[in-house]
Tab-separated table of C-alpha atoms in Angstrom:
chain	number	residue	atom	x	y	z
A	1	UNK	CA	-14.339	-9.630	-4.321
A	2	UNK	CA	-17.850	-9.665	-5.127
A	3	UNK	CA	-20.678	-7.794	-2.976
A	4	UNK	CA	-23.971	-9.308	-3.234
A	5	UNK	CA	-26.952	-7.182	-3.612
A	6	UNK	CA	-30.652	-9.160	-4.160
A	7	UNK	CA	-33.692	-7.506	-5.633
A	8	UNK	CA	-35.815	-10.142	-3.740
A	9	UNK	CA	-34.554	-8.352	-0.398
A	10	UNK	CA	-35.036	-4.279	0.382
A	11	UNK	CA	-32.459	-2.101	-0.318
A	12	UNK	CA	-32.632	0.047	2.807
A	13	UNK	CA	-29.751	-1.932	4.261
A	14	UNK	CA	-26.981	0.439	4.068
A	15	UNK	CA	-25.129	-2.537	3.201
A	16	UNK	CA	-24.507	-5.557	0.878
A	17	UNK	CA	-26.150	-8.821	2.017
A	18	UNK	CA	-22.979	-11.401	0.876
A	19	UNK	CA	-19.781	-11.119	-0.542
A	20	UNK	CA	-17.635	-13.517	-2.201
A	21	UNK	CA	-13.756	-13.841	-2.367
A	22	UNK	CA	-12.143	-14.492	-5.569
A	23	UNK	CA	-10.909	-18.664	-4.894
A	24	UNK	CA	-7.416	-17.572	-5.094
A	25	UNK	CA	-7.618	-14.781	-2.038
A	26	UNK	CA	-5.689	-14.972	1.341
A	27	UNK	CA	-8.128	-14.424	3.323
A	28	UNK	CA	-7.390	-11.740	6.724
A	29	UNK	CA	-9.227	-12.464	10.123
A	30	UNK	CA	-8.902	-9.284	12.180
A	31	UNK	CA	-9.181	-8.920	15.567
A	32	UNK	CA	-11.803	-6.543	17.819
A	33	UNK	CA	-10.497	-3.234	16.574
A	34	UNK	CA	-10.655	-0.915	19.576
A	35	UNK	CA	-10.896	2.752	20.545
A	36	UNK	CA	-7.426	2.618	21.921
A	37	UNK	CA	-4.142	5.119	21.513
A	38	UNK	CA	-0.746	4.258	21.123
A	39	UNK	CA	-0.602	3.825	25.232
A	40	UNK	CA	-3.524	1.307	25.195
A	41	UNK	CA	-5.599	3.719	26.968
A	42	UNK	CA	-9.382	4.291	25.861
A	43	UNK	CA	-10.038	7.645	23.917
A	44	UNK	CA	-13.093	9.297	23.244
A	45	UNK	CA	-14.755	8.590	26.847
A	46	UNK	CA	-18.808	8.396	26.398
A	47	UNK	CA	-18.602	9.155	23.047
A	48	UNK	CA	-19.662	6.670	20.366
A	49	UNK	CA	-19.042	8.835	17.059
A	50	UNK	CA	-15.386	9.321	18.402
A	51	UNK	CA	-14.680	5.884	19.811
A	52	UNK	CA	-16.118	4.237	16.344
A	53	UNK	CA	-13.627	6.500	14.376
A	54	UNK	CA	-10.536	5.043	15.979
A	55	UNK	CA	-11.530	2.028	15.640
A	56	UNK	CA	-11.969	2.583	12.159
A	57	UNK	CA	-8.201	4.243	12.186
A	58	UNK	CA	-6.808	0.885	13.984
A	59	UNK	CA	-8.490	-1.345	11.531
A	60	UNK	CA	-7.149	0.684	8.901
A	61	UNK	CA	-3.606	0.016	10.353
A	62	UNK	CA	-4.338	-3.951	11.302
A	63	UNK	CA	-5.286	-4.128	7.283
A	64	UNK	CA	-2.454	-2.392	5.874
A	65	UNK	CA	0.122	-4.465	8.361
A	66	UNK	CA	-1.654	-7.095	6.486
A	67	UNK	CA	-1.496	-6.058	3.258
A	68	UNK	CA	-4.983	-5.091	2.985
A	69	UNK	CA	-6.729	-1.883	3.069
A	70	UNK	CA	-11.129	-0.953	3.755
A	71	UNK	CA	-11.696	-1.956	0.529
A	72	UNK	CA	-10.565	-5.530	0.825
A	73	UNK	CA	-12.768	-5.949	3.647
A	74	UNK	CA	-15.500	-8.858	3.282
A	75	UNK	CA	-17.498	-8.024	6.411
A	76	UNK	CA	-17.969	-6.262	9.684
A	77	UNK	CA	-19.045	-6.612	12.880
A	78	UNK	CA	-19.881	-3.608	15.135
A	79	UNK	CA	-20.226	-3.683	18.415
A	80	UNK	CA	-21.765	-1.186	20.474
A	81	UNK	CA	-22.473	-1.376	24.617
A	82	UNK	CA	-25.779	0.220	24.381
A	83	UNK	CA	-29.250	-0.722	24.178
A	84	UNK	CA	-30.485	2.424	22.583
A	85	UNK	CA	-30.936	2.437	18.962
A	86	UNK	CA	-29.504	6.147	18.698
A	87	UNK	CA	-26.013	4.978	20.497
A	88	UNK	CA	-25.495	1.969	17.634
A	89	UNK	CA	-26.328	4.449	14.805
A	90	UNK	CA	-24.222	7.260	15.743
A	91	UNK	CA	-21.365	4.723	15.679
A	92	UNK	CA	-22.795	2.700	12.766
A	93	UNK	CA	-22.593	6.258	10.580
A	94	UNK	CA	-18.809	6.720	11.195
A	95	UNK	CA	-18.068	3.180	10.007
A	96	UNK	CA	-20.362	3.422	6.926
A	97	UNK	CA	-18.945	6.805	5.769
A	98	UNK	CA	-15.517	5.268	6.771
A	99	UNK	CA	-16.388	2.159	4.463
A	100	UNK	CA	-18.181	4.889	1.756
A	101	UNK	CA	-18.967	2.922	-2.043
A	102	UNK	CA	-17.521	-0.104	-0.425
A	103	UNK	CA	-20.638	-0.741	1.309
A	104	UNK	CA	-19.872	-4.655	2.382
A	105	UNK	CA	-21.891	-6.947	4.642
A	106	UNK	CA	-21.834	-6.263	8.139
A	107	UNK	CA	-23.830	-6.608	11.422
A	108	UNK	CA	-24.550	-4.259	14.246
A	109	UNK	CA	-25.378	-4.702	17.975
A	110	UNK	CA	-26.173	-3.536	21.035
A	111	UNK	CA	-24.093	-5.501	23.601
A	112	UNK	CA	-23.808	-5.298	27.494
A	113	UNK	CA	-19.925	-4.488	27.966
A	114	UNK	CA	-16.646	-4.584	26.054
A	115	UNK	CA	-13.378	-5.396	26.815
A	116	UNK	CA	-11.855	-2.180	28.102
A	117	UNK	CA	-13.356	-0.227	30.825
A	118	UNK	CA	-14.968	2.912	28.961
A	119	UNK	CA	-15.287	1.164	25.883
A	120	UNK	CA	-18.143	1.676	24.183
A	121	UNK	CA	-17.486	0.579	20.071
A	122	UNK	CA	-15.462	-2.194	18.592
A	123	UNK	CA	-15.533	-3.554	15.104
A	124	UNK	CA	-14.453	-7.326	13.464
A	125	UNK	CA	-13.497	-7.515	10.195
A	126	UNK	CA	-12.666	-10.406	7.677
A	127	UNK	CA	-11.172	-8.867	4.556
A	128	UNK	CA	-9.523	-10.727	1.457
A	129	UNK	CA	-6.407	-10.018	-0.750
A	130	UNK	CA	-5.309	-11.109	-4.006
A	131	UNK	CA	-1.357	-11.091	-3.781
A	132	UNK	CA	0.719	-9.678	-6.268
A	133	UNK	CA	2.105	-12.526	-8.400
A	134	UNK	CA	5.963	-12.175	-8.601
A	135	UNK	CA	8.146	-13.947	-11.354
């Protein structure tokens, strides 16, 4: 994989602005990771820091049943039901420290609702994985 960085754009994005996969990659859609426990029940009520770090933690898991792991990942998509800018960012830190060097594209926003009542963060991913060739 290739992250794109362009010297014609600014580089306070905390993020790349493209990434490529490799032509031979299987590529891995993921779901809405959510702030949910093992019960399916919401955790971190009101809090966006908390709810955006289990997320991370179940994407983690959705990539590794898939063979993949946050450093495969091609892009994000965080989602955040708030309209104030402090809300997004406190969630927006967790996944970018998550993500650390691997800083790929990704998009954040303020939406009305999620899913789950008391859900407040959820994050899309599209990753890609070059297989291990076996003879």
């Amino acid at each position: 994989m290739t992250l794109v960085r362009s010297a014609s754009l600014t580089d306070r994005a905390e993020y790349a602005y493209a990434a490529t996969a490799p032509a031979d990659a299987r590529l891995v859609f993921l779901a809405g990771s959510c702030p949910l426990d093992l019960e399916g029940s919401v955790v971190g009520m009101g809090d966006f820091a908390a709810q955006a770090a289990k997320c991370v933690e179940n994407l983690a898991i959705a990539l590794a049943e898939a063979g993949a792991e946050l450093t495969d990942v091609l892009s994000t998509r965080v989602l955040v039901a708030s309209s104030q800018r402090e809300d997004l960012l406190a969630a927006w830190r967790v996944v970018r420290d998550a993500f650390g060097e691997h800083d790929a594209p990704s998009t954040l926003l303020g939406v009305t609702v999620l899913g789950y009542e008391n859900q407040l963060v959820e994050i899309e991913a599209v990753a890609a994985v070059l297989d291990a060739v076996t003879e």
